[in-house]
């Protein structure tokens, strides 16, 4: 019965997402890009990580991560509005913009490795080849496919998958939340809810949170949609995407934390699959489908973004095709030398450095525009971003 209800929810959510009044609304089209980036691969790994690491405090940690991300988003939104006002720029701001673009390009490189390593792990998770070697082989094969496509035909054919995968992912998440809500209700009626003790505390807990910032990253994509949407729409849609994703993430983590027993021995990148098998047999299959489509489309988007940024920053000295080769090379090295949690930490630190630079830019702009409170807030965010970049650690 629950399987049928979950499938009905997924179908209904999918129908709503393709409803012309919603799908054609300008605000939704502007929101879907950052929303899809935020609720990406991290959604699947974050729940078990927080549950095991922070126990009953996991929902509070989730709120904290989303709050930090929202504050970093406020700095980027301020920059979007300031650029739109065509405020006079200064050399230091221009230099920081170039540096932040370089850092973002590198962050994209690491995040592609993160996406595709999750692709490999989920791709073999329900097969007899479910081990690290075969997951890495699958990841490497997809890296080479992306490189071949980028060098020969470009990414236009692969990019068309992105819109479909976004709708599929969000619809499956709706089914997942329904299944978790039903399971939470069953556990509540049995008086079996539990508040597990955290496994990580103190400074280690703070540095682990810093190493997870990439799981709520993605809102910065609104910064680079100026060719499609005006500044006011990008600011509004980024804020909406962050608020929606915060609600989804917090509900997901709260439902997961108190209705399941934390077990550090089962913590890996596909732990959510085993947990959801307890809820409903259909959920593991749906989650694998969502994971594969989400990881692949996100990898394509970030590969394109990285190639374009590298070509732009180098003023054409490094072509997009050469950038793709560079990206795949680093990705293959990370795949075979680091585990997924280390890659998540590297990506988090790279994005934190980008957010720190954007916050530093916002600090200068706010100071020149006469906003003392915003200047102080953005300066503290810049310091926080640099601290995260230095001290973020992976899950053990």
Short mmCIF file of C-alpha atoms in Angstrom, two decimals, residues 11-384:
data_model
loop_
_atom_site.label_atom_id
_atom_site.label_comp_id
_atom_site.label_asym_id
_atom_site.label_seq_id
_atom_site.Cartn_x
_atom_site.Cartn_y
_atom_site.Cartn_z
CA UNK A 11 3.58 10.95 -10.25
CA UNK A 12 1.49 13.80 -8.84
CA UNK A 13 4.58 15.86 -7.97
CA UNK A 14 5.95 15.26 -11.46
CA UNK A 15 2.64 16.36 -13.01
CA UNK A 16 2.66 19.56 -10.93
CA UNK A 17 6.26 20.32 -11.94
CA UNK A 18 5.41 20.05 -15.66
CA UNK A 19 2.11 21.96 -15.25
CA UNK A 20 2.43 24.78 -17.82
CA UNK A 21 1.30 27.51 -15.40
CA UNK A 22 4.18 26.56 -13.07
CA UNK A 23 6.84 25.40 -15.51
CA UNK A 24 6.39 28.47 -17.74
CA UNK A 25 6.29 30.98 -14.87
CA UNK A 26 9.35 33.20 -15.08
CA UNK A 27 10.02 33.17 -11.34
CA UNK A 28 9.92 29.36 -11.27
CA UNK A 29 12.22 29.03 -14.29
CA UNK A 30 14.68 31.37 -12.57
CA UNK A 31 14.34 29.45 -9.28
CA UNK A 32 14.69 25.92 -10.63
CA UNK A 33 18.37 26.28 -11.60
CA UNK A 34 19.70 27.24 -8.14
CA UNK A 35 17.14 24.98 -6.44
CA UNK A 36 18.24 21.97 -8.46
CA UNK A 37 21.88 22.74 -7.68
CA UNK A 38 21.25 23.07 -3.94
CA UNK A 39 19.11 19.93 -3.65
CA UNK A 40 21.53 17.82 -5.60
CA UNK A 41 23.76 14.95 -4.68
CA UNK A 42 24.27 16.26 -1.17
CA UNK A 43 20.66 15.53 -0.30
CA UNK A 44 21.30 11.79 -0.53
CA UNK A 45 24.46 11.66 1.59
CA UNK A 46 23.78 14.44 4.08
CA UNK A 47 20.97 12.80 6.08
CA UNK A 48 22.94 9.71 7.20
CA UNK A 49 26.09 11.79 7.79
CA UNK A 50 24.30 14.19 10.12
CA UNK A 51 22.35 11.42 11.86
CA UNK A 52 25.45 9.37 12.62
CA UNK A 53 27.77 12.27 13.43
CA UNK A 54 25.48 14.57 15.41
CA UNK A 55 22.75 12.22 16.67
CA UNK A 56 19.68 14.01 17.99
CA UNK A 57 21.24 17.39 17.28
CA UNK A 58 21.32 16.73 13.52
CA UNK A 59 18.29 18.94 12.71
CA UNK A 60 19.93 21.87 14.53
CA UNK A 61 23.13 21.31 12.54
CA UNK A 62 21.05 21.26 9.36
CA UNK A 63 19.46 24.58 10.30
CA UNK A 64 22.94 25.95 10.96
CA UNK A 65 24.28 24.83 7.58
CA UNK A 66 21.29 26.36 5.78
CA UNK A 67 21.62 29.61 7.77
CA UNK A 68 25.30 29.94 6.86
CA UNK A 69 24.49 29.25 3.22
CA UNK A 70 21.70 31.85 3.30
CA UNK A 71 24.07 34.47 4.70
CA UNK A 72 26.66 33.73 2.02
CA UNK A 73 23.81 34.02 -0.49
CA UNK A 74 22.97 37.47 0.90
CA UNK A 75 26.50 38.65 0.05
CA UNK A 76 26.18 37.35 -3.51
CA UNK A 77 22.71 38.92 -3.82
CA UNK A 78 24.17 42.26 -2.71
CA UNK A 79 26.86 41.96 -5.39
CA UNK A 80 24.23 41.18 -8.05
CA UNK A 81 22.25 44.29 -7.11
CA UNK A 82 25.37 46.48 -6.89
CA UNK A 83 26.56 45.41 -10.33
CA UNK A 84 23.08 46.15 -11.70
CA UNK A 85 23.27 49.68 -10.26
CA UNK A 86 26.47 50.06 -12.29
CA UNK A 87 28.25 51.41 -9.26
CA UNK A 88 31.81 52.59 -10.03
CA UNK A 89 34.23 49.71 -9.60
CA UNK A 90 37.74 49.79 -8.12
CA UNK A 91 40.84 47.79 -9.10
CA UNK A 92 40.81 45.67 -5.94
CA UNK A 93 37.21 44.60 -6.61
CA UNK A 94 38.06 43.72 -10.21
CA UNK A 95 41.05 41.67 -9.03
CA UNK A 96 38.93 39.86 -6.44
CA UNK A 97 36.27 39.12 -9.09
CA UNK A 98 38.90 37.50 -11.32
CA UNK A 99 40.33 35.55 -8.38
CA UNK A 100 36.86 34.38 -7.29
CA UNK A 101 36.14 33.20 -10.85
CA UNK A 102 39.36 31.17 -10.80
CA UNK A 103 38.43 29.66 -7.44
CA UNK A 104 34.90 28.87 -8.64
CA UNK A 105 36.30 27.15 -11.73
CA UNK A 106 38.47 24.96 -9.49
CA UNK A 107 35.51 24.32 -7.16
CA UNK A 108 33.54 23.12 -10.18
CA UNK A 109 36.39 20.74 -11.04
CA UNK A 110 36.30 19.16 -7.58
CA UNK A 111 32.50 19.11 -7.46
CA UNK A 112 32.36 17.15 -10.73
CA UNK A 113 34.55 14.51 -9.09
CA UNK A 114 32.16 14.55 -6.13
CA UNK A 115 29.08 14.14 -8.36
CA UNK A 116 30.54 11.36 -10.48
CA UNK A 117 31.95 9.42 -7.53
CA UNK A 118 28.44 9.40 -6.10
CA UNK A 119 27.20 8.34 -9.54
CA UNK A 120 29.59 5.38 -9.44
CA UNK A 121 28.65 4.41 -5.88
CA UNK A 122 24.90 4.53 -6.52
CA UNK A 123 25.29 2.93 -9.95
CA UNK A 124 26.65 -0.31 -8.45
CA UNK A 125 24.79 -0.14 -5.13
CA UNK A 126 22.02 -2.55 -6.09
CA UNK A 127 24.23 -4.97 -8.04
CA UNK A 128 26.61 -7.80 -7.19
CA UNK A 129 29.51 -5.49 -8.11
CA UNK A 130 28.88 -3.24 -5.13
CA UNK A 131 32.46 -2.42 -4.10
CA UNK A 132 34.86 0.51 -4.32
CA UNK A 133 36.81 -0.84 -7.31
CA UNK A 134 33.80 -1.27 -9.58
CA UNK A 135 32.32 2.04 -8.41
CA UNK A 136 35.59 3.76 -9.37
CA UNK A 137 35.62 1.97 -12.72
CA UNK A 138 32.10 3.21 -13.47
CA UNK A 139 33.05 6.74 -12.38
CA UNK A 140 36.17 6.67 -14.58
CA UNK A 141 34.13 5.48 -17.56
CA UNK A 142 31.70 8.37 -17.19
CA UNK A 143 34.60 10.82 -16.88
CA UNK A 144 36.01 9.51 -20.17
CA UNK A 145 32.56 9.69 -21.80
CA UNK A 146 32.26 13.33 -20.77
CA UNK A 147 35.75 14.09 -22.07
CA UNK A 148 35.08 12.35 -25.40
CA UNK A 149 31.78 14.17 -25.82
CA UNK A 150 33.28 17.53 -24.89
CA UNK A 151 36.21 17.12 -27.26
CA UNK A 152 34.19 15.86 -30.22
CA UNK A 153 30.58 17.00 -30.16
CA UNK A 154 30.21 19.46 -27.29
CA UNK A 155 27.68 19.19 -24.52
CA UNK A 156 24.44 20.31 -26.16
CA UNK A 157 23.07 16.78 -26.43
CA UNK A 158 23.85 15.96 -22.81
CA UNK A 159 22.55 19.29 -21.50
CA UNK A 160 19.04 18.46 -22.69
CA UNK A 161 18.90 15.81 -19.98
CA UNK A 162 19.20 18.44 -17.24
CA UNK A 163 15.64 19.77 -17.25
CA UNK A 164 14.15 16.26 -17.23
CA UNK A 165 16.43 15.11 -14.41
CA UNK A 166 15.55 18.11 -12.25
CA UNK A 167 11.85 17.31 -12.40
CA UNK A 168 12.51 13.60 -11.78
CA UNK A 169 14.71 14.35 -8.78
CA UNK A 170 12.24 16.73 -7.12
CA UNK A 171 9.32 14.36 -7.73
CA UNK A 172 11.21 11.43 -6.17
CA UNK A 173 12.16 13.61 -3.18
CA UNK A 174 8.44 14.27 -2.67
CA UNK A 175 7.86 10.49 -2.56
CA UNK A 176 10.81 10.05 -0.19
CA UNK A 177 9.45 12.66 2.23
CA UNK A 178 6.03 11.00 2.19
CA UNK A 179 7.58 7.61 2.96
CA UNK A 180 9.66 9.09 5.78
CA UNK A 181 6.60 10.87 7.21
CA UNK A 182 4.62 7.61 7.28
CA UNK A 183 7.54 5.75 8.86
CA UNK A 184 7.99 8.54 11.43
CA UNK A 185 4.30 8.26 12.31
CA UNK A 186 4.57 4.48 12.75
CA UNK A 187 7.61 4.82 15.02
CA UNK A 188 5.87 7.55 17.02
CA UNK A 189 2.82 5.33 17.61
CA UNK A 190 5.16 2.61 18.86
CA UNK A 191 6.77 5.12 21.26
CA UNK A 192 10.13 4.22 19.69
CA UNK A 193 11.48 7.66 18.70
CA UNK A 194 15.07 8.08 19.85
CA UNK A 195 17.54 10.87 20.58
CA UNK A 196 20.98 9.40 19.86
CA UNK A 197 24.13 10.87 21.38
CA UNK A 198 26.42 12.70 18.95
CA UNK A 199 29.54 10.87 17.81
CA UNK A 200 31.36 14.13 17.04
CA UNK A 201 31.55 17.10 19.42
CA UNK A 202 33.49 20.29 20.09
CA UNK A 203 36.01 21.57 17.56
CA UNK A 204 35.75 18.35 15.52
CA UNK A 205 32.01 18.97 15.10
CA UNK A 206 32.59 22.54 13.88
CA UNK A 207 35.24 21.49 11.36
CA UNK A 208 33.01 18.65 10.13
CA UNK A 209 30.17 21.14 9.57
CA UNK A 210 32.64 23.27 7.63
CA UNK A 211 33.48 20.23 5.50
CA UNK A 212 29.80 19.77 4.60
CA UNK A 213 29.04 23.23 3.21
CA UNK A 214 29.09 21.88 -0.36
CA UNK A 215 25.95 19.87 0.37
CA UNK A 216 23.92 23.12 0.56
CA UNK A 217 25.90 24.87 -2.18
CA UNK A 218 24.45 25.80 -5.57
CA UNK A 219 22.67 29.11 -4.98
CA UNK A 220 25.59 30.99 -6.55
CA UNK A 221 24.43 29.83 -9.99
CA UNK A 222 21.93 32.73 -9.95
CA UNK A 223 24.93 35.09 -10.05
CA UNK A 224 25.69 33.92 -13.60
CA UNK A 225 22.21 33.96 -15.15
CA UNK A 226 22.41 37.63 -16.14
CA UNK A 227 22.00 36.80 -19.80
CA UNK A 228 18.54 35.36 -19.10
CA UNK A 229 17.13 37.21 -16.08
CA UNK A 230 17.45 40.72 -14.71
CA UNK A 231 19.07 41.42 -11.35
CA UNK A 232 15.81 41.73 -9.41
CA UNK A 233 14.60 38.35 -10.69
CA UNK A 234 17.94 36.65 -9.90
CA UNK A 235 17.95 38.06 -6.37
CA UNK A 236 14.33 37.03 -5.76
CA UNK A 237 14.73 33.56 -7.26
CA UNK A 238 17.95 32.83 -5.35
CA UNK A 239 16.27 33.78 -2.07
CA UNK A 240 13.24 31.61 -2.94
CA UNK A 241 15.46 28.66 -3.89
CA UNK A 242 17.33 28.89 -0.60
CA UNK A 243 14.15 29.12 1.48
CA UNK A 244 12.52 26.17 -0.33
CA UNK A 245 15.63 24.02 -0.04
CA UNK A 246 15.97 24.90 3.65
CA UNK A 247 12.42 23.71 4.32
CA UNK A 248 12.98 20.46 2.38
CA UNK A 249 16.36 19.73 3.98
CA UNK A 250 15.20 20.43 7.54
CA UNK A 251 12.05 18.31 7.16
CA UNK A 252 14.09 15.46 5.65
CA UNK A 253 16.72 15.46 8.40
CA UNK A 254 14.16 15.77 11.21
CA UNK A 255 12.13 12.82 9.89
CA UNK A 256 15.29 10.75 9.44
CA UNK A 257 17.07 11.55 12.71
CA UNK A 258 14.59 10.41 15.34
CA UNK A 259 13.02 7.43 13.55
CA UNK A 260 16.22 5.47 12.80
CA UNK A 261 19.00 4.04 14.94
CA UNK A 262 22.36 5.70 14.31
CA UNK A 263 25.06 3.17 13.48
CA UNK A 264 28.51 4.51 12.56
CA UNK A 265 29.51 1.17 11.07
CA UNK A 266 26.98 1.56 8.25
CA UNK A 267 27.99 5.10 7.25
CA UNK A 268 29.00 5.25 3.59
CA UNK A 269 27.93 7.24 0.54
CA UNK A 270 24.96 4.95 -0.18
CA UNK A 271 23.79 4.52 3.43
CA UNK A 272 20.47 6.14 2.54
CA UNK A 273 19.65 3.14 0.33
CA UNK A 274 19.77 0.70 3.25
CA UNK A 275 17.77 3.04 5.47
CA UNK A 276 15.01 3.56 2.92
CA UNK A 277 14.66 -0.18 2.31
CA UNK A 278 13.20 -0.31 5.82
CA UNK A 279 10.60 2.30 4.87
CA UNK A 280 9.38 0.88 1.55
CA UNK A 281 10.89 -1.56 -1.00
CA UNK A 282 10.25 0.87 -3.87
CA UNK A 283 12.32 3.71 -2.38
CA UNK A 284 15.84 2.28 -3.03
CA UNK A 285 15.06 1.91 -6.75
CA UNK A 286 13.62 5.42 -6.93
CA UNK A 287 16.57 6.90 -5.06
CA UNK A 288 19.09 5.22 -7.34
CA UNK A 289 17.22 6.61 -10.37
CA UNK A 290 17.21 10.08 -8.81
CA UNK A 291 20.88 9.81 -7.86
CA UNK A 292 22.07 8.74 -11.30
CA UNK A 293 20.13 11.44 -13.16
CA UNK A 294 21.04 14.14 -10.62
CA UNK A 295 24.75 13.34 -10.54
CA UNK A 296 25.08 13.07 -14.30
CA UNK A 297 23.25 16.33 -15.06
CA UNK A 298 25.07 18.19 -12.28
CA UNK A 299 28.41 16.93 -13.58
CA UNK A 300 27.56 18.13 -17.08
CA UNK A 301 26.48 21.55 -15.80
CA UNK A 302 29.62 22.04 -13.70
CA UNK A 303 31.88 20.75 -16.47
CA UNK A 304 30.42 23.34 -18.79
CA UNK A 305 30.67 26.01 -16.12
CA UNK A 306 34.27 25.20 -15.32
CA UNK A 307 35.33 25.08 -18.96
CA UNK A 308 33.68 28.41 -19.70
CA UNK A 309 35.14 30.12 -16.63
CA UNK A 310 38.66 28.83 -17.27
CA UNK A 311 38.50 29.99 -20.90
CA UNK A 312 37.12 33.38 -19.83
CA UNK A 313 39.63 34.00 -17.03
CA UNK A 314 42.58 32.93 -19.20
CA UNK A 315 41.24 35.18 -22.00
CA UNK A 316 41.23 32.24 -24.39
CA UNK A 317 44.76 31.03 -23.65
CA UNK A 318 43.24 27.85 -22.22
CA UNK A 319 40.46 26.64 -24.50
CA UNK A 320 37.30 25.03 -23.18
CA UNK A 321 38.36 21.66 -24.62
CA UNK A 322 41.72 21.85 -22.86
CA UNK A 323 39.90 22.81 -19.67
CA UNK A 324 37.72 19.71 -20.01
CA UNK A 325 40.84 17.54 -20.27
CA UNK A 326 42.28 19.25 -17.18
CA UNK A 327 39.03 18.65 -15.27
CA UNK A 328 38.85 14.98 -16.19
CA UNK A 329 42.51 14.46 -15.27
CA UNK A 330 42.02 15.89 -11.77
CA UNK A 331 38.75 13.99 -11.42
CA UNK A 332 40.38 10.66 -12.22
CA UNK A 333 43.19 11.33 -9.73
CA UNK A 334 40.66 12.16 -6.99
CA UNK A 335 38.56 9.11 -7.86
CA UNK A 336 41.42 6.69 -7.33
CA UNK A 337 43.22 8.42 -4.44
CA UNK A 338 40.46 9.87 -2.23
CA UNK A 339 37.19 8.58 -0.81
CA UNK A 340 33.90 10.37 -1.37
CA UNK A 341 33.91 12.05 2.04
CA UNK A 342 37.38 13.51 1.39
CA UNK A 343 36.20 14.81 -1.99
CA UNK A 344 33.15 16.39 -0.32
CA UNK A 345 35.49 18.16 2.10
CA UNK A 346 37.76 19.41 -0.70
CA UNK A 347 34.76 20.71 -2.63
CA UNK A 348 33.34 22.39 0.49
CA UNK A 349 36.61 24.19 1.15
CA UNK A 350 36.88 25.34 -2.46
CA UNK A 351 33.33 26.74 -2.46
CA UNK A 352 33.90 28.31 0.99
CA UNK A 353 36.90 30.17 -0.44
CA UNK A 354 34.73 31.40 -3.31
CA UNK A 355 32.06 32.57 -0.85
CA UNK A 356 34.76 34.29 1.23
CA UNK A 357 35.97 36.22 -1.81
CA UNK A 358 32.43 37.18 -2.81
CA UNK A 359 31.80 38.33 0.78
CA UNK A 360 35.02 40.37 0.69
CA UNK A 361 33.79 42.01 -2.54
CA UNK A 362 30.43 42.71 -0.90
CA UNK A 363 32.26 44.23 2.10
CA UNK A 364 34.07 46.72 -0.11
CA UNK A 365 30.95 47.57 -2.08
CA UNK A 366 28.83 48.01 1.06
CA UNK A 367 31.48 50.23 2.64
CA UNK A 368 31.69 52.43 -0.46
CA UNK A 369 27.87 52.67 -0.58
CA UNK A 370 27.58 53.74 3.06
CA UNK A 371 26.08 50.60 4.65
CA UNK A 372 28.02 50.14 7.92
CA UNK A 373 25.94 47.24 9.28
CA UNK A 374 26.11 45.31 6.02
CA UNK A 375 29.83 46.06 5.81
CA UNK A 376 30.38 44.45 9.20
CA UNK A 377 28.20 41.43 8.40
CA UNK A 378 29.88 40.80 5.05
CA UNK A 379 33.33 41.19 6.64
CA UNK A 380 32.45 38.54 9.23
CA UNK A 381 31.16 36.28 6.44
CA UNK A 382 34.45 36.71 4.56
CA UNK A 383 36.34 35.71 7.70
CA UNK A 384 34.01 32.73 8.20
#
